[in-house]
Short mmCIF file of N, CA, C and O in Angstrom, two decimals:
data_model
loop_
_atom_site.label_atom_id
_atom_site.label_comp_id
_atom_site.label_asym_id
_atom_site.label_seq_id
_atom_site.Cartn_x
_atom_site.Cartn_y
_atom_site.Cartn_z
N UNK B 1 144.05 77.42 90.91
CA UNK B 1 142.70 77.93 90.76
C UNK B 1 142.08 78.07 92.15
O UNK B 1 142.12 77.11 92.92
N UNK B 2 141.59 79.07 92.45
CA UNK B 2 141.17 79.49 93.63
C UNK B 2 139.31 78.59 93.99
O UNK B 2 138.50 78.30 93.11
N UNK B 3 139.17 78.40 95.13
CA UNK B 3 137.93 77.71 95.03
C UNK B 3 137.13 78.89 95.20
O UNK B 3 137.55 79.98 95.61
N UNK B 4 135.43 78.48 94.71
CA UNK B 4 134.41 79.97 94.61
C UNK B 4 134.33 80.06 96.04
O UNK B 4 134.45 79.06 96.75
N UNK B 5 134.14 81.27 96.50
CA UNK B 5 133.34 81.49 97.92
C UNK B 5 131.53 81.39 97.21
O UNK B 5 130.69 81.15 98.07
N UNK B 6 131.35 81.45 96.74
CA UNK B 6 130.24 81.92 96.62
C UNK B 6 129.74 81.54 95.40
O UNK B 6 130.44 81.77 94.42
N UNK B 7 128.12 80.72 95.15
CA UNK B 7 127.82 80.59 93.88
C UNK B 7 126.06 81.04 94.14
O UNK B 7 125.21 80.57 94.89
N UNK B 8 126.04 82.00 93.28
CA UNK B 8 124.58 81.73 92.85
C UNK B 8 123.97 80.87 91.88
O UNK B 8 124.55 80.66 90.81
N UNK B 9 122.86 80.35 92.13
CA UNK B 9 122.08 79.63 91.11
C UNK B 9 120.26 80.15 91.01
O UNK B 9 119.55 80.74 91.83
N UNK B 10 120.06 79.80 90.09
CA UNK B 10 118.17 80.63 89.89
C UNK B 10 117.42 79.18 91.10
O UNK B 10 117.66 77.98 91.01
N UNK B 11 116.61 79.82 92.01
CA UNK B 11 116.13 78.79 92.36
C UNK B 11 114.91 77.70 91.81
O UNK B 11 114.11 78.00 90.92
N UNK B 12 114.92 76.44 92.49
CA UNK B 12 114.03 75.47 91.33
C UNK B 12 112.71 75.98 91.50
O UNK B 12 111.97 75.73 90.54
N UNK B 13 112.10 76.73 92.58
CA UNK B 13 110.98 76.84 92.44
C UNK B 13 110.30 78.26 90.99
O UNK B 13 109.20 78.63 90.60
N UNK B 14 111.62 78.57 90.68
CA UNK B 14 111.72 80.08 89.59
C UNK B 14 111.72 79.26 88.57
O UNK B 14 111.29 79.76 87.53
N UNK B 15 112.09 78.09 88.53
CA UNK B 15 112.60 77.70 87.45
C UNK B 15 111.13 76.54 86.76
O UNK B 15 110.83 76.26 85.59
N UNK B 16 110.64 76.19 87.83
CA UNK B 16 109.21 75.23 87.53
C UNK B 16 108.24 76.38 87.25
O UNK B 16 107.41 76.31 86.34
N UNK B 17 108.34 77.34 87.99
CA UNK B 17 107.15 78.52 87.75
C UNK B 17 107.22 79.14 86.26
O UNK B 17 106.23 79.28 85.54
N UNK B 18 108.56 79.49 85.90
CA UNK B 18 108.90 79.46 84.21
C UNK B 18 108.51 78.05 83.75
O UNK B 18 107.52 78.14 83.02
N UNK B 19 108.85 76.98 83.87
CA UNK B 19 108.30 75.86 82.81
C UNK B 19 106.45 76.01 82.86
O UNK B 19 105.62 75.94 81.96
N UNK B 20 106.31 76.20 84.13
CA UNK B 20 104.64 75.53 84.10
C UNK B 20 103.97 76.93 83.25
O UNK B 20 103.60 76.77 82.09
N UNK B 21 103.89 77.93 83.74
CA UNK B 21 103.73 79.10 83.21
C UNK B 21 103.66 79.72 82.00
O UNK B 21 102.72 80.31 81.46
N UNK B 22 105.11 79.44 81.54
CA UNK B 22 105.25 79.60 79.83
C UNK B 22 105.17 78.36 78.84
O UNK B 22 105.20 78.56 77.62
N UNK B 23 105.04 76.88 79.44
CA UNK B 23 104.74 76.16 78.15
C UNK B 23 103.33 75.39 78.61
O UNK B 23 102.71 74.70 77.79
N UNK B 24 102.93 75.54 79.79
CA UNK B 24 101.67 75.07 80.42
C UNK B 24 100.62 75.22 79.05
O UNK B 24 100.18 74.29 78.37
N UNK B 25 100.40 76.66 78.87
CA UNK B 25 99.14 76.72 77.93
C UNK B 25 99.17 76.76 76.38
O UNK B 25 98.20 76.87 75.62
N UNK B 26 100.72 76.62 76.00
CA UNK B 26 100.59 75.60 74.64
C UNK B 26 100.41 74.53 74.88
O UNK B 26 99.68 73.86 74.14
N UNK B 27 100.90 74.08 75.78
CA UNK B 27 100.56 72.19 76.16
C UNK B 27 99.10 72.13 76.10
O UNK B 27 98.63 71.25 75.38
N UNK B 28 98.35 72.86 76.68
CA UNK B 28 97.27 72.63 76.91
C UNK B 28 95.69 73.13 75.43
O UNK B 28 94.54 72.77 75.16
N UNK B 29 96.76 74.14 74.94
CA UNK B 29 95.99 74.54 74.07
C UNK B 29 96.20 73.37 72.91
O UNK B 29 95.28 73.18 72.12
N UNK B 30 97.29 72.65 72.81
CA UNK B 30 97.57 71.42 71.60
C UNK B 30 96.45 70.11 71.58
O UNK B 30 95.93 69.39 70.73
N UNK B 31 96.42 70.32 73.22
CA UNK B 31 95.37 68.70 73.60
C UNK B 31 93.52 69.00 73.17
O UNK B 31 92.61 68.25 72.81
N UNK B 32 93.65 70.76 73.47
CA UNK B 32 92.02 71.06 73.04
C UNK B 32 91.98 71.14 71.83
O UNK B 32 90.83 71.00 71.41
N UNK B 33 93.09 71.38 70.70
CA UNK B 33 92.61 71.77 69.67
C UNK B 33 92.86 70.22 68.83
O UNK B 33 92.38 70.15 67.70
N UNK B 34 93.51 69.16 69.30
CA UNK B 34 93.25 67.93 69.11
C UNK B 34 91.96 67.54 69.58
O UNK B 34 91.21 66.90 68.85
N UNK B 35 91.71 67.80 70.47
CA UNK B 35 89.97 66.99 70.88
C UNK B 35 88.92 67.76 69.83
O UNK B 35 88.07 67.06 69.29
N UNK B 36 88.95 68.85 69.59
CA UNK B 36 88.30 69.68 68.63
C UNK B 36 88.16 68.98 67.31
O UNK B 36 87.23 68.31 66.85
N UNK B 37 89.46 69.33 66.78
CA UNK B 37 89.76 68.36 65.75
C UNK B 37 89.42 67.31 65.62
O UNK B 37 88.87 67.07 64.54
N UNK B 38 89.55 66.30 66.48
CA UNK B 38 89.90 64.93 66.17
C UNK B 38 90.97 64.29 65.49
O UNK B 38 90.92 63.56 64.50
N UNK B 39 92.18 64.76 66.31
CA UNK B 39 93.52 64.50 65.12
C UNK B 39 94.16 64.12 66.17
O UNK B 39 94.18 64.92 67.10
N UNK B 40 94.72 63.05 66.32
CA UNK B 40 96.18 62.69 67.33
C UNK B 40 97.44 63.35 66.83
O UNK B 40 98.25 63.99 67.50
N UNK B 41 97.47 63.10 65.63
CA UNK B 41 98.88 63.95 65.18
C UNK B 41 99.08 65.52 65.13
O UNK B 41 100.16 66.07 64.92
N UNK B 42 97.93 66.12 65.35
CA UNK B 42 98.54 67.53 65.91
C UNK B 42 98.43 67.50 67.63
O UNK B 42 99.12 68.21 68.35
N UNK B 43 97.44 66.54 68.12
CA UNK B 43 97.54 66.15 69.76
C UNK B 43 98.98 66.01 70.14
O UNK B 43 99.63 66.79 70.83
N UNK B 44 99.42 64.82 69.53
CA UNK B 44 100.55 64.07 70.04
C UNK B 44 102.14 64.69 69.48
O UNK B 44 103.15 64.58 70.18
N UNK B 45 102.14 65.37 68.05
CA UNK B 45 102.82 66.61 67.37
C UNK B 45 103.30 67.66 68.22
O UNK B 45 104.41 67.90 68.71
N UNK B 46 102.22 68.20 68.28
CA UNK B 46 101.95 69.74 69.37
C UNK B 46 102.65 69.58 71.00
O UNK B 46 103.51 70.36 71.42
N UNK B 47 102.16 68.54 71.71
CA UNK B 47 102.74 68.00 72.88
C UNK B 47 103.99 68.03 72.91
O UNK B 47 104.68 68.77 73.62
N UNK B 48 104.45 67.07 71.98
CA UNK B 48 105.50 66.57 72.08
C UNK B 48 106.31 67.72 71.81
O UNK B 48 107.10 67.69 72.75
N UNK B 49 106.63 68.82 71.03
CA UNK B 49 107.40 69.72 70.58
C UNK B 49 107.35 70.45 71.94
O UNK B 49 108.34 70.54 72.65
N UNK B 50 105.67 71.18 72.39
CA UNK B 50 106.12 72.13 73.32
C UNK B 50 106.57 70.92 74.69
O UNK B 50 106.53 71.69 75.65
N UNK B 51 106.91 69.69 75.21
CA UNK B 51 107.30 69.29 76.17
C UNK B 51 109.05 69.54 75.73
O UNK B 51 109.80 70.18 76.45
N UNK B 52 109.44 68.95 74.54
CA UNK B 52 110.90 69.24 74.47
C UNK B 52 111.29 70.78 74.66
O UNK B 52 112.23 71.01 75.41
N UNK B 53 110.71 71.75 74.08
CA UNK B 53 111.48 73.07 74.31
C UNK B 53 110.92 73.31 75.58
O UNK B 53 111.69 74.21 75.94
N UNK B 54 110.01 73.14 76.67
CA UNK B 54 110.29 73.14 77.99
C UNK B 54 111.41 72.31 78.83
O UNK B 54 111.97 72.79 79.81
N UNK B 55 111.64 71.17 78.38
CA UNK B 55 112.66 70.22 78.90
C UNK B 55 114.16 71.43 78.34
O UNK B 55 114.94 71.89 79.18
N UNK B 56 114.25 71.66 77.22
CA UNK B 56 115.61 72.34 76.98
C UNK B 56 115.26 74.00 77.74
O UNK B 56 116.16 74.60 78.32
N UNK B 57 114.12 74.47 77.63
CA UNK B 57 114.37 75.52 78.78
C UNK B 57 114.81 75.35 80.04
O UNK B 57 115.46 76.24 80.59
N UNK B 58 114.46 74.00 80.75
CA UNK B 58 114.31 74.71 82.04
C UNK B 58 115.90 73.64 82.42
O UNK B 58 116.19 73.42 83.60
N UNK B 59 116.62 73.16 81.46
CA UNK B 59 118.55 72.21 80.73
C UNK B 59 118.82 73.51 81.25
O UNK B 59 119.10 73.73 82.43
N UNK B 60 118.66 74.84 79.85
CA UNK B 60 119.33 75.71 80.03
C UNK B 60 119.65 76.78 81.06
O UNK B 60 120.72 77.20 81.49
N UNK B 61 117.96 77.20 81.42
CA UNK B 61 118.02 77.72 83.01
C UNK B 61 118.29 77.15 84.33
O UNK B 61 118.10 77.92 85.27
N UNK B 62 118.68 76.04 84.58
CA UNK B 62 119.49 75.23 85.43
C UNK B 62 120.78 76.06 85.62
O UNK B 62 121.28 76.63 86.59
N UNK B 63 121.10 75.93 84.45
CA UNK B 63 122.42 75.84 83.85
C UNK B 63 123.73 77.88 84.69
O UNK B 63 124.92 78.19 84.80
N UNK B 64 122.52 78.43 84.97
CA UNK B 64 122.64 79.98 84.78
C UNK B 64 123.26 79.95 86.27
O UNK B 64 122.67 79.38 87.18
N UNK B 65 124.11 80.41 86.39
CA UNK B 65 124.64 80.74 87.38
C UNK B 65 125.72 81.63 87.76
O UNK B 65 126.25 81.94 86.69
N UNK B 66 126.39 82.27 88.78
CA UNK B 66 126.85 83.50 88.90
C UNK B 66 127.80 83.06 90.27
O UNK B 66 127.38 82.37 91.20
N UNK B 67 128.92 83.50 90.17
CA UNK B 67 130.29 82.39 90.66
C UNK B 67 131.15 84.06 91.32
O UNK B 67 131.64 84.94 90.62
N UNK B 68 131.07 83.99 93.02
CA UNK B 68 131.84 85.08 93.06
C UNK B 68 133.36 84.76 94.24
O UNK B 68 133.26 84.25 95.36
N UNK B 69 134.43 85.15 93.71
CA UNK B 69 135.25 84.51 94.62
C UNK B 69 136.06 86.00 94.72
O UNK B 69 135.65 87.12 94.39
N UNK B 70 137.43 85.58 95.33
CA UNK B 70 138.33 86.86 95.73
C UNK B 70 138.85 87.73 94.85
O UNK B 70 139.33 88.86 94.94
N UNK B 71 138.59 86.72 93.69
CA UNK B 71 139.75 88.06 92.63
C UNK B 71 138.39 88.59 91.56
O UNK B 71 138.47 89.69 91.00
N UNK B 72 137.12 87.67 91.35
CA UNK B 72 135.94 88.18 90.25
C UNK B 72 135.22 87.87 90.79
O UNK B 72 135.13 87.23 91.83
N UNK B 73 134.43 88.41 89.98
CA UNK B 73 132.99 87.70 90.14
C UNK B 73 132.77 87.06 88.29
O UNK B 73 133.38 87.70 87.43
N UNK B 74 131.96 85.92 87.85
CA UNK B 74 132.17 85.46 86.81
C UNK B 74 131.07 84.80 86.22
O UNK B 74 130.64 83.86 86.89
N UNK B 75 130.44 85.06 85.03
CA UNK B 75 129.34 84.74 84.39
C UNK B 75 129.51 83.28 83.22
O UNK B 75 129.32 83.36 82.01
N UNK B 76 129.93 81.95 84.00
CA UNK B 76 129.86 81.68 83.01
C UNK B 76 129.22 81.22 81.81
O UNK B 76 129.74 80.88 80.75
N UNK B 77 127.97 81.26 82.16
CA UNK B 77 127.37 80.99 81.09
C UNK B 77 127.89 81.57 79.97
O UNK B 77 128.32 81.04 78.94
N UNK B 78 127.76 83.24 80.43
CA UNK B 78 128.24 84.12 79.02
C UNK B 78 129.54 84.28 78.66
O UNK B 78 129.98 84.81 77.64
N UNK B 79 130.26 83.66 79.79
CA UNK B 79 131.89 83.63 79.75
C UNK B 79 132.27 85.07 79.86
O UNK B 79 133.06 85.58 79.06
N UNK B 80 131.69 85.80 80.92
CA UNK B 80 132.00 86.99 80.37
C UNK B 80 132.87 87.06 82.49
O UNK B 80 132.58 86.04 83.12
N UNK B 81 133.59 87.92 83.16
CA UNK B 81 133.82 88.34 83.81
C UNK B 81 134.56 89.43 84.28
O UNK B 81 135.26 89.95 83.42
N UNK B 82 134.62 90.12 85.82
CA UNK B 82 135.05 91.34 86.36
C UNK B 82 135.59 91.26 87.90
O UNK B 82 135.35 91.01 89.08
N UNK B 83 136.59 91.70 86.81
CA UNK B 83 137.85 91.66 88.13
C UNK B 83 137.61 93.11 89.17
O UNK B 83 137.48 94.31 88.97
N UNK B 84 137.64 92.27 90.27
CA UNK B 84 137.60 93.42 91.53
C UNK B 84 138.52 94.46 91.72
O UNK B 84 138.26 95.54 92.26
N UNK B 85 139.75 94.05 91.21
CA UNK B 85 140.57 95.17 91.07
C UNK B 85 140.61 96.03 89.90
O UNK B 85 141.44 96.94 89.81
N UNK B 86 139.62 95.73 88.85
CA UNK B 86 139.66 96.80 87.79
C UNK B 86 138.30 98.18 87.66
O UNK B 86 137.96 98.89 86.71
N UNK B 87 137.74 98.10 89.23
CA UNK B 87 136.87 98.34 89.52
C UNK B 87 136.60 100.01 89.94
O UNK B 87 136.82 100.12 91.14
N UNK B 88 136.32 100.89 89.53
CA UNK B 88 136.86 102.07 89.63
C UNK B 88 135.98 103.19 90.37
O UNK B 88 136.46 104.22 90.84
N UNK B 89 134.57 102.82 90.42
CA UNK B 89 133.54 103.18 91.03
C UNK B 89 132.27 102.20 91.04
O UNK B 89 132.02 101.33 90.21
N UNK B 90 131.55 102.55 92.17
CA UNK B 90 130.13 101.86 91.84
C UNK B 90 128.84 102.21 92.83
O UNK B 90 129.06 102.46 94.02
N UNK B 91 127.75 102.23 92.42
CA UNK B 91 126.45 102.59 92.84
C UNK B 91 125.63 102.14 92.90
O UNK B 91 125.61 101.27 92.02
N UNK B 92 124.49 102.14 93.63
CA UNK B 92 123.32 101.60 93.60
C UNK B 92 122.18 102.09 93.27
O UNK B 92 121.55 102.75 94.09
N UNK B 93 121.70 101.86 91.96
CA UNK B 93 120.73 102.41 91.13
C UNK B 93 119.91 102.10 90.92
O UNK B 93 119.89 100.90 90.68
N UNK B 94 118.30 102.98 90.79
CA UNK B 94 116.81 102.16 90.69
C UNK B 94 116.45 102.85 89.43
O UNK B 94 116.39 104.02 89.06
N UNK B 95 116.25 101.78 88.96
CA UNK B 95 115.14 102.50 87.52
C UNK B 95 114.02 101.70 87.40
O UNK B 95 114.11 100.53 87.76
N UNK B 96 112.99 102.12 86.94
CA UNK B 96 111.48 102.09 87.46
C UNK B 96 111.34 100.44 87.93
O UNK B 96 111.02 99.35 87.46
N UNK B 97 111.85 101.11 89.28
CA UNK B 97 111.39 100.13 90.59
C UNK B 97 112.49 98.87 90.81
O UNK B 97 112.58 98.47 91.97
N UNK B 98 113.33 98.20 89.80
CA UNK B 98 114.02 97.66 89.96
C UNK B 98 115.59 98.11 90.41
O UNK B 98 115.96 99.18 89.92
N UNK B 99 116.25 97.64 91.02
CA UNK B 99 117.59 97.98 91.43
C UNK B 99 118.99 97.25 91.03
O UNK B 99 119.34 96.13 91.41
N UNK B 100 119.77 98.21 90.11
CA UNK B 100 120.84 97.36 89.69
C UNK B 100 122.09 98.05 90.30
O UNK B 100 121.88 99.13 90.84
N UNK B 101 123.50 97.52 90.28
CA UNK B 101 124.28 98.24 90.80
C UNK B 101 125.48 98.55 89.48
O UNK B 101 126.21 97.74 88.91
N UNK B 102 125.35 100.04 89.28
CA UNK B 102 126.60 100.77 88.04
C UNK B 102 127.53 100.75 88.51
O UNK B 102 127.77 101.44 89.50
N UNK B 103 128.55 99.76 87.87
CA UNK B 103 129.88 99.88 88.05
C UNK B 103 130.71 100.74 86.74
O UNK B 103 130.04 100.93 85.72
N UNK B 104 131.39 100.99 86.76
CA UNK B 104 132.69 101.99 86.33
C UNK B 104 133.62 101.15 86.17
O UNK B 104 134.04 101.15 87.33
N UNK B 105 134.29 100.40 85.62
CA UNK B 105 135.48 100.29 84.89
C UNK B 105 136.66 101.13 85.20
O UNK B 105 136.56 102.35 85.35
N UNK B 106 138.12 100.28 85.34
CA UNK B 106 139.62 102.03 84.66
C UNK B 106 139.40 101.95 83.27
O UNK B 106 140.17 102.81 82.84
N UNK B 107 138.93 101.55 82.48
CA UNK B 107 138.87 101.89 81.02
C UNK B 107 137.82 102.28 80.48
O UNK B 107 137.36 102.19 79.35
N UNK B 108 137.24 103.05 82.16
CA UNK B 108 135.63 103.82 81.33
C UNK B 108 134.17 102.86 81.06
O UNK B 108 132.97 103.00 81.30
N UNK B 109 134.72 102.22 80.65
CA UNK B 109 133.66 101.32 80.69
C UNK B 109 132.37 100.75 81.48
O UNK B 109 132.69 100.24 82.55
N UNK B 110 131.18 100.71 81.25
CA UNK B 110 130.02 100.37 82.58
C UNK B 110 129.68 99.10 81.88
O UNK B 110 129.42 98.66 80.76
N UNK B 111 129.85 98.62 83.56
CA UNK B 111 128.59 97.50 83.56
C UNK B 111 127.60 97.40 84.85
O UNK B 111 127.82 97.75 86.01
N UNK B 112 126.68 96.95 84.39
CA UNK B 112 125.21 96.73 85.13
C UNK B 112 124.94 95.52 85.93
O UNK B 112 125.37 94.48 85.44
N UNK B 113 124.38 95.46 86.93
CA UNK B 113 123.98 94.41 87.54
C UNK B 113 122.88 94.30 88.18
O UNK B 113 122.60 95.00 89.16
N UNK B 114 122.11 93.37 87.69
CA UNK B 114 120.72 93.53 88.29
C UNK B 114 121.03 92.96 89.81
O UNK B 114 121.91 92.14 90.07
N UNK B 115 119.93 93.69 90.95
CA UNK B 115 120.14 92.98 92.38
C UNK B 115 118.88 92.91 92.47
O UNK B 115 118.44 93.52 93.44
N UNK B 116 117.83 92.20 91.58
CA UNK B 116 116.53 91.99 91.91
C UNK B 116 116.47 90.77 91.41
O UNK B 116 115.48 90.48 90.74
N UNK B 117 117.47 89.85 91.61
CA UNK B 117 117.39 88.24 91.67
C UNK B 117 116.44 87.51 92.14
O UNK B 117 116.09 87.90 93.25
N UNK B 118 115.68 86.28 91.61
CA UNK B 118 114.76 86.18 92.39
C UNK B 118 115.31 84.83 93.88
O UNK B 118 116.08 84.00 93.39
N UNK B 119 115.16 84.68 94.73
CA UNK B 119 116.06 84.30 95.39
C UNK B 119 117.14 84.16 95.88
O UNK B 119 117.70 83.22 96.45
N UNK B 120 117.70 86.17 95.36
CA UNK B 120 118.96 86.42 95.58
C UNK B 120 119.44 87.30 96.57
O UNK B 120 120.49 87.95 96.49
N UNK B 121 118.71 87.32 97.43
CA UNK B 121 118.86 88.07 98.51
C UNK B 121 120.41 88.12 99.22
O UNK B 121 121.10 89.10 99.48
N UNK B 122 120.72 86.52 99.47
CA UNK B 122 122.38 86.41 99.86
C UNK B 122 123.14 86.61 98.76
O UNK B 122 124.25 87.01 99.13
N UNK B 123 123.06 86.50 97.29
CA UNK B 123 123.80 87.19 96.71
C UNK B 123 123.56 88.77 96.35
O UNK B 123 124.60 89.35 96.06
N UNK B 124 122.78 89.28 96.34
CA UNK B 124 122.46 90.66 97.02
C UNK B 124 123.55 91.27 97.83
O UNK B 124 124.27 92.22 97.52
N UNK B 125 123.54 90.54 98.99
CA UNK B 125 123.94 91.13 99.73
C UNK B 125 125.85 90.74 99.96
O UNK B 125 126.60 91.51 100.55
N UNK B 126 126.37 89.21 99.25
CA UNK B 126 127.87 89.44 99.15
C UNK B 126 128.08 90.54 98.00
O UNK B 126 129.10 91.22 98.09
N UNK B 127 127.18 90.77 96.91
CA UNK B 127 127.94 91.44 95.90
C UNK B 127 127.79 93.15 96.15
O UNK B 127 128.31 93.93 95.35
N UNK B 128 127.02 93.63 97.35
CA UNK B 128 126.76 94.94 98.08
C UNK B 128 128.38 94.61 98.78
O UNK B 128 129.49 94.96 98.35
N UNK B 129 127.99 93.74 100.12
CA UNK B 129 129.64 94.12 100.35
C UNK B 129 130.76 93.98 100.14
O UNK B 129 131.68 94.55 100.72
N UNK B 130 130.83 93.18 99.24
CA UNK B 130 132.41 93.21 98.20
C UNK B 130 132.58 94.22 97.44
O UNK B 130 133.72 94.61 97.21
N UNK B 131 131.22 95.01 96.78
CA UNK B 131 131.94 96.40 96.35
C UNK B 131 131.66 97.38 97.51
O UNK B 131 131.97 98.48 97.05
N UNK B 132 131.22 97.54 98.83
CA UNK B 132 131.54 98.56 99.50
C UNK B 132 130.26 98.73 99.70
O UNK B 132 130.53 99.74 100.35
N UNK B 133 129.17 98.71 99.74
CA UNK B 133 128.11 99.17 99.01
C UNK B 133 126.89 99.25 100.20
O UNK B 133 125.80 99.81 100.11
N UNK B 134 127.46 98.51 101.32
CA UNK B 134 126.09 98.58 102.36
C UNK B 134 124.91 99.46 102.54
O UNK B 134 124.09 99.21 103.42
#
């Protein structure tokens, strides 16, 4: 097994800005509509649910990462990967405002890659020059 040259990961500050962001104001809306109320059990209910599915969001987005070495590049989260030698064309493409790069397949096939990572500038830029792409 070959070791990675290269791993991306989402950085932690993307990853707190998603927790605080998206479960911040159910958290917060559970504690007002308990003080409203006067109910601990939808206070302490409500809390407690949206703190666990932030704790398993931000398990799973840890978790996301993008692994590029000499022979692929490899997704495993999704278990999905693409071999450099089955690689038949590729481009660099913007659609409204974001930039992904179209690859071509020998069996016809496309796949997409977003290069508007957020802290992905160095992977940006190995996965530009491993396909040619400067």
């Amino acid at each position: 097994m070959d070791e990675s040259e290269y791993t991306y990961r989402l950085p932690r500050w993307f990853i707190a800005a998603f927790a605080v962001l998206g479960f911040g104001t159910p958290f917060f809306s559970f504690v007002a509509i308990a003080v409203v109320e006067r109910s601990w059990l939808i206070g302490v209910g409500g809390c407690m649910s949206t703190l666990f599915a932030a704790c398993l969001a931000v398990f799973f987005w840890s978790r996301i990462r993008i692994v590029m070495d000499s022979e692929h590049i490899r997704w495993p989260l999704k278990r999905k990967e693409l071999r450099w030698e089955d690689i038949q064309s590729s481009a660099v493409v913007r659609i409204l405002g974001l930039r992904y790069v179209r690859i071509v397949m020998k069996n016809n096939s496309v796949t997409w890659i977003a290069l508007n990572e957020p802290g992905g500038a160095e992977f940006r830029r190995q996965l530009l020059e491993r396909l040619g792409l400067q």
